[in-house]
Short mmCIF file of C-alpha atoms and ligand atoms in Angstrom, two decimals:
data_model
loop_
_atom_site.label_atom_id
_atom_site.label_comp_id
_atom_site.label_asym_id
_atom_site.label_seq_id
_atom_site.Cartn_x
_atom_site.Cartn_y
_atom_site.Cartn_z
CA MET A 1 -4.18 25.53 3.81
CA LEU A 2 -2.40 22.45 5.19
CA GLU A 3 -2.27 23.97 8.68
CA ASN A 4 -5.96 23.47 8.84
CA LEU A 5 -5.75 19.67 8.87
CA LYS A 6 -6.44 17.76 11.90
CA ASP A 7 -4.19 15.00 13.02
CA GLN A 8 -5.67 11.55 12.13
CA PRO A 9 -5.59 8.74 14.67
CA ALA A 10 -2.92 6.28 14.11
CA ASP A 11 -4.10 2.92 12.74
CA LYS A 12 -3.79 0.77 15.89
CA ILE A 13 -2.71 -2.44 13.96
CA LEU A 14 -0.06 -0.58 12.01
CA ALA A 15 1.16 1.14 15.25
CA LEU A 16 1.45 -2.44 16.77
CA MET A 17 3.55 -3.57 13.80
CA GLN A 18 6.01 -0.73 14.50
CA ALA A 19 6.06 -1.54 18.27
CA PHE A 20 6.88 -5.21 17.33
CA ARG A 21 9.75 -4.06 15.02
CA ASP A 22 11.22 -1.83 17.72
CA ASP A 23 11.16 -4.63 20.38
CA PRO A 24 14.73 -5.92 20.78
CA ARG A 25 13.62 -9.29 22.24
CA ASP A 26 14.72 -12.30 19.98
CA ASP A 27 11.88 -14.44 21.19
CA LYS A 28 9.06 -11.89 20.48
CA ILE A 29 6.06 -13.29 18.84
CA ASP A 30 3.89 -11.20 16.30
CA LEU A 31 0.28 -12.19 16.28
CA GLY A 32 -0.86 -8.71 15.32
CA VAL A 33 -1.12 -7.83 11.68
CA GLY A 34 -3.49 -9.76 9.45
CA VAL A 35 -1.06 -11.37 7.03
CA TYR A 36 -0.69 -15.03 6.54
CA ARG A 37 2.67 -16.39 7.58
CA ASN A 38 3.98 -20.04 7.10
CA ALA A 39 5.84 -21.95 9.72
CA ALA A 40 9.10 -20.09 8.95
CA GLY A 41 7.38 -16.81 9.45
CA VAL A 42 7.26 -16.07 5.71
CA THR A 43 4.41 -14.72 3.65
CA PRO A 44 5.21 -16.68 0.46
CA VAL A 45 4.32 -15.92 -3.13
CA MET A 46 2.19 -18.85 -4.01
CA ARG A 47 3.43 -21.37 -6.59
CA ALA A 48 0.54 -20.74 -9.12
CA VAL A 49 0.99 -16.90 -8.72
CA LYS A 50 4.67 -17.28 -9.77
CA ALA A 51 3.82 -19.44 -12.70
CA ALA A 52 0.99 -17.05 -13.81
CA GLU A 53 3.30 -14.04 -13.44
CA LYS A 54 5.84 -15.83 -15.74
CA ARG A 55 3.15 -16.71 -18.21
CA ILE A 56 1.91 -13.12 -18.35
CA TRP A 57 5.40 -11.79 -18.66
CA GLU A 58 6.02 -14.04 -21.63
CA THR A 59 2.73 -13.33 -23.33
CA GLN A 60 1.45 -9.86 -22.42
CA GLU A 61 2.04 -7.49 -25.36
CA THR A 62 0.43 -4.35 -24.02
CA LYS A 63 0.01 -2.39 -20.78
CA ALA A 64 -2.71 -0.10 -22.34
CA TYR A 65 -5.73 0.48 -20.22
CA THR A 66 -8.26 -2.18 -19.59
CA GLY A 67 -12.02 -1.17 -19.26
CA LEU A 68 -13.20 0.96 -16.34
CA ALA A 69 -14.77 -2.24 -14.77
CA GLY A 70 -11.41 -4.13 -15.34
CA ASP A 71 -11.40 -7.21 -17.54
CA PRO A 72 -14.83 -8.78 -17.48
CA ALA A 73 -13.11 -12.18 -17.70
CA TYR A 74 -11.65 -11.44 -14.18
CA ALA A 75 -14.98 -10.76 -12.83
CA ARG A 76 -16.50 -13.87 -14.43
CA ALA A 77 -13.75 -15.98 -13.00
CA LEU A 78 -13.63 -14.59 -9.48
CA GLY A 79 -17.46 -14.09 -9.25
CA GLY A 80 -17.92 -17.66 -10.42
CA MET A 81 -15.45 -18.97 -7.71
CA ILE A 82 -17.34 -17.08 -4.97
CA LEU A 83 -20.91 -17.65 -6.10
CA GLY A 84 -20.71 -21.02 -7.84
CA ASP A 85 -24.08 -22.09 -9.07
CA ALA A 86 -25.66 -19.09 -7.59
CA ALA A 87 -23.74 -16.76 -10.01
CA ASP A 88 -26.59 -15.43 -12.27
CA TRP A 89 -24.75 -13.20 -14.82
CA ASP A 90 -27.99 -11.91 -16.07
CA ARG A 91 -28.41 -10.13 -12.78
CA LEU A 92 -24.71 -9.55 -11.65
CA ALA A 93 -22.91 -6.30 -12.22
CA ALA A 94 -19.28 -6.17 -11.37
CA VAL A 95 -16.21 -4.08 -11.13
CA ALA A 96 -12.50 -4.74 -10.44
CA THR A 97 -11.30 -2.54 -7.45
CA PRO A 98 -8.04 -1.84 -5.71
CA GLY A 99 -8.27 -4.63 -3.07
CA GLY A 100 -11.23 -5.59 -0.88
CA THR A 101 -10.96 -2.33 0.80
CA GLY A 102 -11.70 -0.71 -2.53
CA ALA A 103 -14.67 -2.77 -3.13
CA ILE A 104 -16.07 -1.91 0.31
CA ARG A 105 -15.44 1.70 -0.16
CA GLN A 106 -17.23 1.76 -3.39
CA GLY A 107 -20.00 -0.46 -2.22
CA LEU A 108 -20.72 1.94 0.58
CA GLU A 109 -20.56 4.94 -1.86
CA LEU A 110 -23.10 3.13 -4.14
CA ILE A 111 -25.52 2.63 -1.11
CA GLY A 112 -25.01 6.36 -0.44
CA MET A 113 -25.91 7.20 -3.97
CA ALA A 114 -28.88 4.80 -4.18
CA ALA A 115 -30.24 5.51 -0.80
CA PRO A 116 -28.90 8.61 0.81
CA GLY A 117 -29.31 8.60 4.56
CA ALA A 118 -29.63 4.75 4.69
CA THR A 119 -28.26 3.25 7.80
CA VAL A 120 -25.43 0.66 7.42
CA TRP A 121 -25.63 -1.96 10.19
CA VAL A 122 -22.13 -3.57 11.21
CA SER A 123 -21.28 -6.38 13.52
CA ALA A 124 -20.10 -5.71 17.09
CA PRO A 125 -17.21 -6.01 16.59
CA THR A 126 -16.10 -5.74 13.12
CA TRP A 127 -13.02 -4.93 11.12
CA PRO A 128 -12.09 -1.40 12.32
CA ASN A 129 -11.72 -0.22 8.75
CA HIS A 130 -15.38 -0.73 8.04
CA LEU A 131 -16.11 1.89 10.80
CA SER A 132 -13.53 4.23 9.76
CA ILE A 133 -14.56 4.29 6.09
CA LEU A 134 -18.30 4.77 7.14
CA ARG A 135 -17.09 7.70 9.32
CA HIS A 136 -15.08 9.07 6.54
CA LEU A 137 -18.14 8.89 4.24
CA ASN A 138 -20.29 10.34 6.94
CA MET A 139 -22.77 7.60 6.55
CA PRO A 140 -25.32 6.70 9.43
CA MET A 141 -24.31 3.42 11.01
CA ARG A 142 -25.54 1.08 13.79
CA ASP A 143 -24.23 -2.00 15.12
CA TYR A 144 -25.77 -5.38 15.69
CA HIS A 145 -24.74 -7.84 18.52
CA TYR A 146 -22.51 -10.53 17.07
CA PHE A 147 -19.98 -11.93 19.56
CA ASP A 148 -20.78 -13.22 23.00
CA ASP A 149 -17.74 -12.44 25.14
CA ALA A 150 -18.55 -15.13 27.60
CA THR A 151 -18.85 -18.10 25.23
CA ARG A 152 -16.69 -16.47 22.44
CA GLU A 153 -19.23 -17.76 20.09
CA VAL A 154 -21.68 -15.85 17.93
CA ASP A 155 -24.54 -14.28 19.96
CA PHE A 156 -27.14 -15.26 17.46
CA ASP A 157 -30.17 -14.41 19.61
CA GLY A 158 -28.64 -10.88 20.18
CA MET A 159 -27.87 -10.56 16.41
CA LEU A 160 -31.56 -11.56 15.30
CA ALA A 161 -32.89 -9.16 17.99
CA ASP A 162 -30.89 -6.25 16.64
CA LEU A 163 -31.46 -7.10 12.91
CA ALA A 164 -35.20 -7.06 13.62
CA LYS A 165 -34.84 -3.27 14.02
CA VAL A 166 -33.37 -2.86 10.55
CA GLY A 167 -35.35 -0.44 8.31
CA ARG A 168 -36.50 -0.99 4.86
CA GLY A 169 -33.72 0.17 2.51
CA ASP A 170 -30.94 -0.16 5.10
CA ALA A 171 -27.84 -2.20 4.51
CA VAL A 172 -26.41 -4.80 6.63
CA LEU A 173 -22.67 -5.52 6.39
CA LEU A 174 -21.91 -9.13 7.05
CA HIS A 175 -18.54 -11.03 6.92
CA GLY A 176 -18.91 -13.85 4.32
CA CYS A 177 -16.72 -16.13 6.43
CA CYS A 178 -13.71 -16.15 8.93
CA HIS A 179 -15.14 -13.17 10.86
CA ASN A 180 -12.54 -10.61 11.58
CA PRO A 181 -11.67 -9.90 14.48
CA THR A 182 -13.55 -12.72 16.25
CA GLY A 183 -13.17 -15.97 14.31
CA ALA A 184 -16.73 -16.84 15.32
CA ASN A 185 -19.01 -17.63 12.27
CA LEU A 186 -22.61 -18.26 11.36
CA THR A 187 -23.77 -21.88 10.81
CA ALA A 188 -25.65 -22.63 7.54
CA GLU A 189 -29.08 -22.64 9.49
CA GLN A 190 -28.14 -19.22 11.01
CA TRP A 191 -27.40 -17.86 7.51
CA ALA A 192 -30.75 -19.16 6.36
CA GLN A 193 -32.44 -17.35 9.14
CA VAL A 194 -30.53 -14.08 8.40
CA ALA A 195 -31.50 -14.38 4.84
CA ASP A 196 -35.19 -14.80 5.77
CA LEU A 197 -35.08 -11.80 8.11
CA LEU A 198 -33.42 -9.49 5.65
CA ALA A 199 -35.84 -10.54 2.88
CA GLU A 200 -38.73 -9.68 5.30
CA LYS A 201 -37.22 -6.30 6.29
CA GLY A 202 -36.42 -5.39 2.73
CA ALA A 203 -32.80 -4.64 3.62
CA MET A 204 -29.67 -4.82 1.40
CA PRO A 205 -27.16 -7.38 2.49
CA PHE A 206 -23.62 -6.31 1.93
CA ILE A 207 -21.21 -9.15 2.16
CA ASP A 208 -17.33 -8.65 2.79
CA ILE A 209 -15.64 -11.81 1.84
CA ALA A 210 -11.83 -11.47 2.32
CA TYR A 211 -10.86 -14.92 3.49
CA GLN A 212 -12.56 -17.50 1.17
CA GLY A 213 -10.69 -20.72 1.54
CA PHE A 214 -9.11 -19.93 4.92
CA GLY A 215 -11.97 -21.46 7.06
CA ASP A 216 -13.75 -24.65 5.96
CA GLY A 217 -12.74 -24.65 2.28
CA LEU A 218 -13.43 -22.69 -0.80
CA ASP A 219 -16.99 -23.75 -1.41
CA ALA A 220 -17.92 -24.26 2.31
CA ASP A 221 -16.72 -20.64 3.10
CA ALA A 222 -19.00 -19.25 0.25
CA ALA A 223 -22.00 -21.09 1.42
CA GLY A 224 -23.51 -18.08 3.30
CA VAL A 225 -23.05 -15.70 0.36
CA ARG A 226 -24.53 -18.20 -2.05
CA LEU A 227 -27.51 -18.90 0.07
CA LEU A 228 -28.18 -15.07 0.33
CA ALA A 229 -27.71 -14.77 -3.49
CA GLY A 230 -30.21 -17.42 -4.00
CA ARG A 231 -32.85 -15.95 -1.79
CA LEU A 232 -32.61 -12.19 -1.87
CA PRO A 233 -33.57 -10.00 -4.77
CA GLN A 234 -30.58 -7.59 -4.39
CA MET A 235 -27.23 -7.72 -2.71
CA LEU A 236 -23.72 -6.33 -2.78
CA ILE A 237 -20.54 -8.41 -2.40
CA ALA A 238 -16.96 -7.06 -1.72
CA ALA A 239 -14.24 -9.66 -2.42
CA SER A 240 -10.56 -9.57 -1.69
CA CYS A 241 -7.89 -11.75 -3.26
CA SER A 242 -5.24 -10.50 -0.98
CA LYS A 243 -5.34 -13.43 1.37
CA ASN A 244 -6.34 -16.50 -0.49
CA PHE A 245 -4.07 -15.68 -3.44
CA GLY A 246 -1.49 -14.06 -1.15
CA ILE A 247 -1.25 -10.93 -3.41
CA TYR A 248 -1.70 -8.30 -0.76
CA ARG A 249 0.27 -5.65 -2.45
CA GLU A 250 -1.29 -6.08 -5.79
CA ARG A 251 -4.49 -4.66 -4.63
CA THR A 252 -6.93 -7.12 -6.06
CA GLY A 253 -10.64 -6.88 -5.29
CA LEU A 254 -14.05 -7.23 -6.86
CA LEU A 255 -17.36 -5.44 -6.20
CA MET A 256 -20.40 -7.20 -7.31
CA ALA A 257 -24.05 -6.00 -7.27
CA LEU A 258 -26.77 -8.58 -7.49
CA ALA A 259 -29.80 -6.78 -9.18
CA GLU A 260 -33.30 -7.91 -9.67
CA ASP A 261 -33.25 -8.16 -13.41
CA ALA A 262 -31.08 -7.33 -16.49
CA GLY A 263 -32.27 -3.67 -16.67
CA GLN A 264 -31.33 -3.00 -13.08
CA LYS A 265 -28.02 -4.80 -13.62
CA ALA A 266 -27.23 -2.41 -16.53
CA LEU A 267 -28.09 0.56 -14.24
CA ALA A 268 -25.86 -0.91 -11.47
CA GLN A 269 -23.04 -1.55 -13.81
CA THR A 270 -22.88 1.95 -15.25
CA ASN A 271 -22.86 3.32 -11.69
CA LEU A 272 -20.17 0.95 -10.50
CA ALA A 273 -18.04 2.01 -13.63
CA HIS A 274 -18.83 5.65 -12.87
CA LEU A 275 -17.53 5.24 -9.20
CA ASN A 276 -14.28 3.68 -10.58
CA ARG A 277 -13.91 6.54 -12.95
CA GLN A 278 -14.34 9.27 -10.15
CA ASN A 279 -12.25 7.62 -7.57
CA PHE A 280 -9.19 6.24 -9.48
CA SER A 281 -10.28 5.66 -13.19
CA PHE A 282 -9.03 2.25 -14.22
CA PRO A 283 -8.55 -0.41 -11.62
CA PRO A 284 -5.23 -2.18 -11.09
CA ASP A 285 -4.76 -4.98 -13.60
CA HIS A 286 -1.81 -7.09 -12.55
CA GLY A 287 -3.28 -8.91 -9.63
CA ALA A 288 -6.64 -9.33 -11.50
CA ARG A 289 -4.82 -10.88 -14.36
CA LEU A 290 -3.05 -13.32 -12.14
CA VAL A 291 -6.37 -14.51 -10.67
CA GLN A 292 -7.95 -14.76 -13.89
CA THR A 293 -4.94 -16.72 -15.36
CA ILE A 294 -4.94 -19.10 -12.43
CA LEU A 295 -8.65 -19.70 -12.27
CA GLY A 296 -8.82 -20.11 -16.02
CA ASP A 297 -6.19 -22.80 -16.21
CA ALA A 298 -6.99 -26.30 -14.91
CA ASP A 299 -3.36 -27.05 -13.81
CA LEU A 300 -2.69 -23.64 -12.22
CA ARG A 301 -6.07 -23.63 -10.49
CA ALA A 302 -5.53 -27.18 -9.07
CA ASP A 303 -2.08 -26.19 -7.83
CA TRP A 304 -3.36 -23.03 -6.19
CA MET A 305 -6.25 -24.92 -4.46
CA ALA A 306 -3.76 -27.43 -3.20
CA GLU A 307 -1.53 -24.86 -1.68
CA LEU A 308 -4.53 -22.89 -0.17
CA GLU A 309 -5.64 -26.06 1.27
CA ASP A 310 -2.31 -26.58 3.01
CA VAL A 311 -2.55 -23.04 4.28
CA ARG A 312 -6.05 -23.70 5.58
CA THR A 313 -5.23 -27.08 7.28
CA GLY A 314 -2.02 -25.73 8.67
CA MET A 315 -3.91 -23.02 10.46
CA LEU A 316 -6.51 -25.62 11.71
CA ASP A 317 -3.68 -27.85 13.08
CA LEU A 318 -2.32 -24.71 14.96
CA ARG A 319 -5.75 -24.04 16.38
CA ARG A 320 -6.15 -27.65 17.60
CA GLN A 321 -2.54 -27.53 19.08
CA LEU A 322 -3.25 -24.40 20.89
CA ALA A 323 -6.59 -25.53 22.23
CA ASP A 324 -5.02 -28.80 23.41
CA GLU A 325 -2.03 -26.95 25.19
CA LEU A 326 -4.46 -24.68 26.84
CA ARG A 327 -6.67 -27.49 27.97
CA GLN A 328 -3.68 -29.18 29.62
CA ARG A 329 -2.19 -26.04 31.13
CA SER A 330 -5.46 -24.48 32.27
CA ASN A 331 -6.92 -27.81 33.27
CA SER A 332 -10.31 -26.74 31.76
CA ASP A 333 -12.03 -26.71 28.42
CA ARG A 334 -12.60 -22.99 28.42
CA PHE A 335 -10.26 -22.38 25.44
CA ASP A 336 -11.79 -25.02 23.21
CA PHE A 337 -13.47 -22.24 21.13
CA LEU A 338 -10.03 -21.69 19.51
CA ALA A 339 -10.41 -24.89 17.69
CA ARG A 340 -14.00 -24.14 16.72
CA HIS A 341 -13.20 -20.76 15.34
CA ARG A 342 -12.22 -20.41 11.71
CA GLY A 343 -9.97 -18.19 9.67
CA MET A 344 -6.92 -16.34 10.46
CA PHE A 345 -8.16 -14.62 13.69
CA SER A 346 -9.51 -15.55 17.03
CA ARG A 347 -10.50 -13.17 19.82
CA LEU A 348 -8.96 -14.61 22.86
CA GLY A 349 -11.04 -12.63 25.21
CA ALA A 350 -8.17 -11.23 27.25
CA THR A 351 -8.63 -7.89 29.13
CA PRO A 352 -6.60 -4.81 27.87
CA ALA A 353 -4.35 -5.35 31.01
CA GLN A 354 -3.76 -8.97 30.10
CA VAL A 355 -2.93 -8.04 26.44
CA GLU A 356 -0.46 -5.50 27.78
CA ALA A 357 0.98 -8.10 30.23
CA LEU A 358 1.49 -10.51 27.30
CA ARG A 359 3.48 -7.85 25.44
CA ARG A 360 5.37 -6.60 28.33
CA ASP A 361 6.26 -9.78 30.15
CA HIS A 362 6.30 -12.19 27.23
CA GLY A 363 6.99 -10.36 24.11
CA ILE A 364 3.65 -11.56 22.49
CA TYR A 365 2.00 -9.03 20.36
CA MET A 366 -1.74 -9.11 19.70
CA VAL A 367 -4.36 -6.36 18.96
CA GLY A 368 -5.66 -4.58 21.95
CA ASP A 369 -9.06 -6.20 21.75
CA SER A 370 -7.08 -9.54 22.12
CA ARG A 371 -7.46 -10.53 18.44
CA MET A 372 -4.75 -13.04 17.66
CA ASN A 373 -3.47 -13.99 14.24
CA ILE A 374 -3.26 -17.75 14.42
CA ALA A 375 -1.01 -17.86 11.34
CA GLY A 376 1.74 -15.97 13.34
CA LEU A 377 2.18 -19.14 15.41
CA ASN A 378 4.20 -22.26 14.65
CA ALA A 379 4.79 -25.68 16.48
CA GLN A 380 7.47 -24.06 18.71
CA THR A 381 5.59 -21.03 19.72
CA VAL A 382 2.16 -22.66 20.44
CA PRO A 383 3.31 -23.87 23.91
CA VAL A 384 5.07 -20.57 24.63
CA LEU A 385 1.79 -18.71 23.85
CA ALA A 386 -0.32 -21.16 25.92
CA ARG A 387 2.03 -20.72 28.91
CA ALA A 388 1.88 -17.04 28.68
CA ILE A 389 -1.96 -16.92 28.35
CA VAL A 390 -2.32 -19.00 31.54
CA ASP A 391 0.39 -16.97 33.26
CA VAL A 392 -1.32 -13.63 32.66
CA GLY A 393 -4.54 -15.14 34.01
CA VAL A 394 -6.82 -15.08 30.98
C1 PLP B 401 -12.72 -8.23 7.01
C2 PLP B 401 -11.71 -7.69 5.94
N1 PLP B 401 -12.38 -7.13 4.75
C3 PLP B 401 -11.66 -6.61 3.79
C4 PLP B 401 -10.30 -6.63 3.92
C5 PLP B 401 -9.62 -6.04 2.72
O1 PLP B 401 -8.39 -6.45 2.36
P1 PLP B 401 -7.55 -5.84 1.03
O2 PLP B 401 -8.00 -4.46 0.86
O3 PLP B 401 -6.15 -5.93 1.52
O4 PLP B 401 -7.81 -6.66 -0.10
C6 PLP B 401 -9.59 -7.15 5.10
C7 PLP B 401 -8.14 -7.12 5.14
O5 PLP B 401 -7.50 -7.16 6.09
C8 PLP B 401 -10.38 -7.73 6.02
O6 PLP B 401 -9.86 -8.19 7.10
#
């Protein structure tokens, strides 16, 4: 049987990680994989996470199964953090999932169950795993313009023109903040226009929010998703705690479905629990319990928010430093977009040959589409990168 399997394409980002490891150069720089690193190149366990782990270790008396949806207190805590005042629990169904990826996968499956044959619209470009999960599920998909290669900002006119073609009952996948891979994001006014258009079209927004707190702040980063939740009758939200709590390997995510009323919420809830049951039964608990513990304790929450804020402002400083260096070295303002972008990534706009030259000649690793992980930089490597970018002719 196994001989019938077809080889699967290697995940490009994971292959890049391996190439970086194999590179013997001491001064190589990894701007590839999407993991936050501090100035020392470490992905730290956050202070509040350590404290919550200790507390859980001391007090937890059982490892028996939680519910199929996970602990409802986790959903309330995280859902509340995401939606703020827009969290209407009479209309919100929610399940814990293995990471944000698990939530995306299950959300797409739910769409397939509710509206077989519905088209899922994705931004061009988007996180490659969106596309590969959609392909795996054999779901119809189309893309909408998102990134303007010339300005490195959102091509909003192109986006609206494409979304005008969305059919009733289609789903539109949107990045809640800190767009991956581009770093270019919608303004509040643009979110409002998208909300109006989707409402008019009768389309289902599906928000993927994986970097809340990495852009303009915890509340500001959720402004788009909150606005949509306030205006649209239905929506799906896939959230990840991997980045903002630094608990990547704990696989901590949440899938929420905003329904029109309590009856529809109950229907969505049983379907979400059913999907969990079919795919993996009970969701992982440890990460969810950490998040719930931190958000539910004033001191831990304040400490977590302070550390997250340091992470966020550290990345913003690196963005500004890089844009400044590039302004001086290129004698132009054409890289200023780096300071305007938000989140961990920016698409530099280098050609594949330039990306290759950065790797070959300078030991600088970024994804082939020229996505750079800003958190892979530090004060010493910013000038090195700026010099190399100008050297290869970006
Ligand atoms: C846009 C986007 N969505 C979702 C995820 C899911 O992350 P995880 O499954 O690790 O929680 C990621 C992680 O890289 C991402 O970049």
